[in-house]
């Protein structure tokens, strides 16, 4: 069914106002931050011209993801302010059009923009963010801490990986605890230190680890060297490796499906602080999309 004359008129006014506001907002945002830094690094020789162009191109989805809701708010305000000053809203209300009917086309447009913004945020932005990281030097190794808890939430062990990337797990420290359920806490039992660990898809194995034994009163007992030590196996080993890989990326570099899996793994392994942080980021993604409609109505 074709849009009525009223819908076409309001839709065209709002559409072009929003496009103009989005463009202006993107330019104002890009110029002082992204563009200036990129030009400076290109002049100093850090980036080539081709690299600088690719960086600016991959920065656009991130900027556009925020610019769409704000641009729509400003564009709608400008349009309805103009309609009000020209007494066109007064004429429409006087002709019997309710306010809900006047903004119908605007709400419909905002739904389509919300869907477009959702595609940008969930599909395009993660790809461009990873490309940006690669263009700016790639992923650096990062520390990863994986706590293993018992069913009663007491600590079983803590695995600390000092350096890792997609190809190796290096400088690993494992803190094993006595399981003292009567006291309701876990005391440090032994410390394992190894240059690297191997992951074979089913288990984590320390290579040539040094073992430091500690008595229950906290006094150091003796040291030993063991060739291969199994520290994780089965589901826990798989979850730890997935969590370690996910921790390499920022939240905007993950798709909705990936960040949802990340949240499930964090909850399953009882990593509560990280779970709440990532859940907040995940909810924030959807609230950003609905801002397109909310700003329109406001």
Coordinates of C-alpha atoms in Angstrom, one line a residue:
X1 CA 0.0 0.0 0.0
X2 CA 1.4 3.4 -1.0
X3 CA 2.1 5.9 1.7
X4 CA -0.3 8.7 2.0
X5 CA 0.7 12.3 1.1
X6 CA 1.2 13.2 4.8
X7 CA 3.5 10.3 5.4
X8 CA 5.5 11.0 2.3
X9 CA 6.0 14.6 3.3
X10 CA 7.0 14.0 6.9
X11 CA 9.1 11.1 5.9
X12 CA 11.1 13.0 3.3
X13 CA 11.6 16.0 5.7
X14 CA 12.9 13.8 8.5
X15 CA 15.0 11.5 6.3
X16 CA 17.0 14.3 4.8
X17 CA 17.4 16.1 8.1
X18 CA 18.7 13.0 9.7
X19 CA 21.1 12.2 6.9
X20 CA 22.6 15.7 7.2
X21 CA 22.9 15.4 11.0
X22 CA 24.5 12.0 10.8
X23 CA 27.1 13.3 8.3
X24 CA 27.8 16.4 10.4
X25 CA 28.1 14.4 13.6
X26 CA 30.5 11.9 12.0
X27 CA 32.7 14.6 10.6
X28 CA 32.8 16.5 13.9
X29 CA 33.6 13.2 15.7
X30 CA 36.2 12.0 13.2
X31 CA 38.2 15.2 12.7
X32 CA 39.6 15.9 16.2
X33 CA 40.2 12.3 17.1
X34 CA 40.7 9.6 14.4
X35 CA 41.6 11.7 11.4
X36 CA 44.1 13.9 13.2
X37 CA 45.9 11.0 14.9
X38 CA 46.0 9.0 11.6
X39 CA 47.4 12.0 9.6
X40 CA 50.1 12.6 12.3
X41 CA 51.2 9.0 12.3
X42 CA 51.2 8.9 8.5
X43 CA 53.4 12.0 8.3
X44 CA 55.8 10.6 10.9
X45 CA 56.1 7.4 8.9
X46 CA 54.3 5.1 11.3
X47 CA 51.6 4.4 8.7
X48 CA 51.7 4.2 5.0
X49 CA 49.1 6.1 3.0
X50 CA 47.4 2.8 2.2
X51 CA 47.4 1.7 5.8
X52 CA 46.0 5.1 6.9
X53 CA 43.2 4.9 4.3
X54 CA 42.3 1.4 5.6
X55 CA 42.3 2.6 9.2
X56 CA 39.9 5.4 8.4
X57 CA 37.6 3.1 6.4
X58 CA 37.5 0.5 9.3
X59 CA 36.8 3.3 11.9
X60 CA 33.6 4.3 10.1
X61 CA 31.4 1.4 11.4
X62 CA 32.3 2.3 15.0
X63 CA 31.4 5.9 14.4
X64 CA 28.3 5.2 12.4
X65 CA 27.0 2.8 15.1
X66 CA 26.8 5.7 17.6
X67 CA 26.0 8.4 15.0
X68 CA 22.8 6.8 13.8
X69 CA 20.8 7.2 17.0
X70 CA 22.1 10.7 17.8
X71 CA 21.7 11.8 14.2
X72 CA 18.1 10.6 14.1
X73 CA 17.3 12.4 17.4
X74 CA 18.7 15.7 16.1
X75 CA 17.2 15.3 12.6
X76 CA 13.7 14.6 14.1
X77 CA 14.0 17.6 16.5
X78 CA 15.0 19.9 13.6
X79 CA 12.2 18.7 11.4
X80 CA 9.4 18.9 14.0
X81 CA 10.7 22.3 15.2
X82 CA 10.4 23.5 11.6
X83 CA 6.9 22.1 11.3
X84 CA 5.9 23.7 14.5
X85 CA 7.3 27.1 13.6
X86 CA 5.6 27.0 10.2
X87 CA 2.3 26.1 12.0
X88 CA 2.1 22.9 10.0
X89 CA 1.6 20.8 13.2
X90 CA -1.2 23.1 14.3
X91 CA -2.9 22.7 11.0
X92 CA -2.5 18.9 11.1
X93 CA -3.9 18.7 14.7
X94 CA -6.7 21.0 13.7
X95 CA -7.6 18.8 10.8
X96 CA -8.2 15.9 13.2
X97 CA -4.9 14.0 12.9
X98 CA -3.9 12.6 16.3
X99 CA -0.2 12.9 17.3
X100 CA 0.3 9.1 17.0
X101 CA -0.8 9.3 13.4
X102 CA 1.5 12.2 12.6
X103 CA 4.6 10.3 13.9
X104 CA 3.7 6.9 12.4
X105 CA 6.0 7.3 9.4
X106 CA 8.8 8.5 11.7
X107 CA 8.5 5.4 13.9
X108 CA 8.5 3.1 10.9
X109 CA 11.6 4.8 9.6
X110 CA 13.3 4.4 13.0
X111 CA 12.5 0.7 13.0
X112 CA 14.3 0.3 9.7
X113 CA 17.3 2.3 10.9
X114 CA 17.4 0.2 14.1
X115 CA 17.6 -2.9 12.0
X116 CA 20.4 -1.4 9.9
X117 CA 22.2 -0.3 13.0
X118 CA 21.8 -3.8 14.5
X119 CA 23.5 -5.3 11.4
X120 CA 26.4 -2.8 11.6
X121 CA 26.9 -3.4 15.4
X122 CA 26.6 -7.2 15.3
X123 CA 28.1 -8.1 11.9
X124 CA 30.2 -5.3 10.4
X125 CA 31.7 -3.7 13.5
X126 CA 33.4 -6.9 14.9
X127 CA 35.1 -7.5 11.5
X128 CA 36.3 -3.9 11.2
X129 CA 37.5 -3.8 14.8
X130 CA 39.6 -6.9 14.3
X131 CA 41.1 -5.5 11.1
X132 CA 41.9 -2.3 13.0
X133 CA 43.8 -4.2 15.6
X134 CA 45.7 -6.0 12.9
X135 CA 46.5 -2.8 11.1
X136 CA 47.7 -1.1 14.3
X137 CA 50.1 -3.9 15.2
X138 CA 48.1 -7.1 15.8
X139 CA 47.3 -8.8 19.1
X140 CA 49.8 -8.7 21.8
X141 CA 50.1 -11.5 24.4
X142 CA 48.1 -10.9 27.5
X143 CA 47.9 -12.4 31.0
X144 CA 45.1 -14.9 31.7
X145 CA 43.9 -16.0 35.1
X146 CA 41.6 -19.1 35.4
X147 CA 40.2 -20.0 38.8
X148 CA 39.0 -23.6 39.3
X149 CA 36.4 -23.9 42.1
X150 CA 34.8 -26.8 43.9
X151 CA 31.1 -27.4 44.1
X152 CA 30.9 -25.5 47.3
X153 CA 32.7 -22.5 45.7
X154 CA 35.9 -23.1 47.6
X155 CA 39.1 -22.7 45.6
X156 CA 40.6 -25.8 44.0
X157 CA 43.4 -24.2 41.9
X158 CA 44.3 -21.0 40.1
X159 CA 46.0 -21.1 36.7
X160 CA 48.0 -18.0 35.7
X161 CA 49.2 -17.7 32.1
X162 CA 51.7 -14.8 31.8
X163 CA 52.0 -14.9 28.0
X164 CA 49.8 -16.3 25.3
X165 CA 48.5 -15.8 21.8
X166 CA 46.8 -18.0 19.2
X167 CA 49.8 -20.3 19.0
X168 CA 51.3 -20.8 22.4
X169 CA 50.7 -20.8 26.2
X170 CA 53.9 -19.6 27.9
X171 CA 55.1 -18.9 31.5
X172 CA 52.4 -20.8 33.4
X173 CA 52.0 -20.8 37.2
X174 CA 49.5 -23.1 38.9
X175 CA 48.5 -22.6 42.6
X176 CA 47.0 -25.7 44.1
X177 CA 45.1 -25.6 47.4
X178 CA 44.4 -27.9 50.3
X179 CA 40.7 -28.8 50.4
X180 CA 39.9 -28.0 54.0
X181 CA 36.1 -28.1 54.1
X182 CA 35.9 -28.0 57.9
X183 CA 37.5 -24.5 58.0
X184 CA 35.4 -23.4 55.0
X185 CA 38.5 -22.2 53.1
X186 CA 41.4 -23.4 51.0
X187 CA 45.0 -23.2 52.0
X188 CA 47.9 -23.1 49.5
X189 CA 49.3 -26.6 49.0
X190 CA 51.8 -26.3 46.1
X191 CA 53.0 -24.0 43.4
X192 CA 53.8 -25.3 39.9
X193 CA 55.9 -23.2 37.5
X194 CA 56.6 -24.1 33.9
X195 CA 57.9 -22.4 30.8
X196 CA 54.9 -23.5 28.7
X197 CA 51.8 -25.7 28.7
X198 CA 50.4 -27.9 25.9
X199 CA 46.8 -28.1 25.0
X200 CA 45.7 -31.1 22.9
X201 CA 42.0 -30.4 22.7
X202 CA 41.2 -32.5 25.8
X203 CA 43.7 -31.4 28.5
X204 CA 46.3 -28.9 29.6
X205 CA 49.7 -30.4 30.4
X206 CA 52.6 -28.6 32.0
X207 CA 56.0 -29.4 30.5
X208 CA 59.0 -29.9 32.9
X209 CA 57.3 -28.1 35.8
X210 CA 59.0 -27.0 39.1
X211 CA 57.0 -28.0 42.1
X212 CA 57.1 -26.0 45.3
X213 CA 55.5 -27.8 48.2
X214 CA 54.0 -25.8 51.1
X215 CA 52.8 -27.1 54.4
X216 CA 49.4 -26.3 55.9
X217 CA 50.9 -23.8 58.3
X218 CA 52.3 -21.9 55.3
X219 CA 55.9 -23.0 55.7
X220 CA 57.8 -23.9 52.5
X221 CA 58.8 -27.6 52.5
X222 CA 60.8 -28.5 49.4
X223 CA 61.0 -28.4 45.6
X224 CA 60.9 -31.0 43.0
X225 CA 60.9 -31.2 39.2
X226 CA 58.2 -33.2 37.3
X227 CA 58.2 -33.9 33.6
X228 CA 54.5 -33.7 32.7
X229 CA 51.7 -32.5 34.9
X230 CA 48.0 -32.7 34.0
X231 CA 46.4 -29.5 35.3
X232 CA 43.1 -29.4 33.4
X233 CA 41.0 -32.0 31.5
X234 CA 37.8 -32.5 29.7
X235 CA 35.2 -29.7 29.7
X236 CA 37.2 -27.5 32.1
X237 CA 40.2 -27.6 29.7
X238 CA 38.1 -26.7 26.7
X239 CA 36.4 -23.9 28.5
X240 CA 39.6 -22.5 29.8
X241 CA 41.2 -22.5 26.3
X242 CA 38.1 -20.8 24.8
X243 CA 38.0 -18.2 27.5
X244 CA 41.7 -17.5 27.0
X245 CA 41.2 -16.9 23.3
X246 CA 38.2 -14.7 23.9
X247 CA 40.1 -12.6 26.4
X248 CA 42.4 -11.6 23.6
X249 CA 39.7 -9.5 22.0
X250 CA 37.8 -6.4 23.1
X251 CA 34.0 -6.8 23.4
X252 CA 33.4 -4.8 20.2
X253 CA 35.6 -7.3 18.3
X254 CA 33.2 -10.1 19.1
X255 CA 29.9 -10.9 17.3
X256 CA 26.7 -11.3 19.3
X257 CA 26.9 -15.1 19.0
X258 CA 30.6 -15.0 20.3
X259 CA 29.9 -12.7 23.1
X260 CA 26.9 -14.7 24.2
X261 CA 29.1 -17.9 24.2
X262 CA 31.7 -16.0 26.2
X263 CA 29.1 -15.0 28.8
X264 CA 27.9 -18.6 29.1
X265 CA 31.4 -19.9 29.7
X266 CA 32.1 -17.2 32.3
X267 CA 28.9 -18.2 34.2
X268 CA 29.7 -21.9 33.9
X269 CA 33.1 -21.4 35.4
X270 CA 31.8 -19.1 38.1
X271 CA 34.0 -16.1 37.0
X272 CA 31.4 -13.7 38.4
X273 CA 33.2 -10.3 38.0
X274 CA 34.0 -10.9 34.3
X275 CA 30.5 -12.4 33.8
X276 CA 28.8 -9.3 35.0
X277 CA 31.1 -7.0 33.0
X278 CA 30.5 -8.9 29.7
X279 CA 26.7 -9.2 30.4
X280 CA 26.5 -5.4 30.8
X281 CA 28.3 -5.0 27.5
X282 CA 26.0 -7.5 25.8
X283 CA 22.8 -5.8 27.1
X284 CA 24.3 -2.4 26.1
X285 CA 24.5 -3.5 22.5
X286 CA 20.8 -4.1 22.3
X287 CA 19.9 -0.9 24.2
X288 CA 21.9 1.1 21.7
X289 CA 19.8 -0.3 18.8
X290 CA 16.5 0.5 20.5
X291 CA 17.7 4.1 21.1
X292 CA 16.9 4.7 17.4
X293 CA 13.2 4.2 18.1
X294 CA 13.3 5.8 21.6
X295 CA 15.0 8.9 20.4
X296 CA 12.4 9.2 17.6
X297 CA 9.5 9.0 19.9
X298 CA 11.1 11.5 22.4

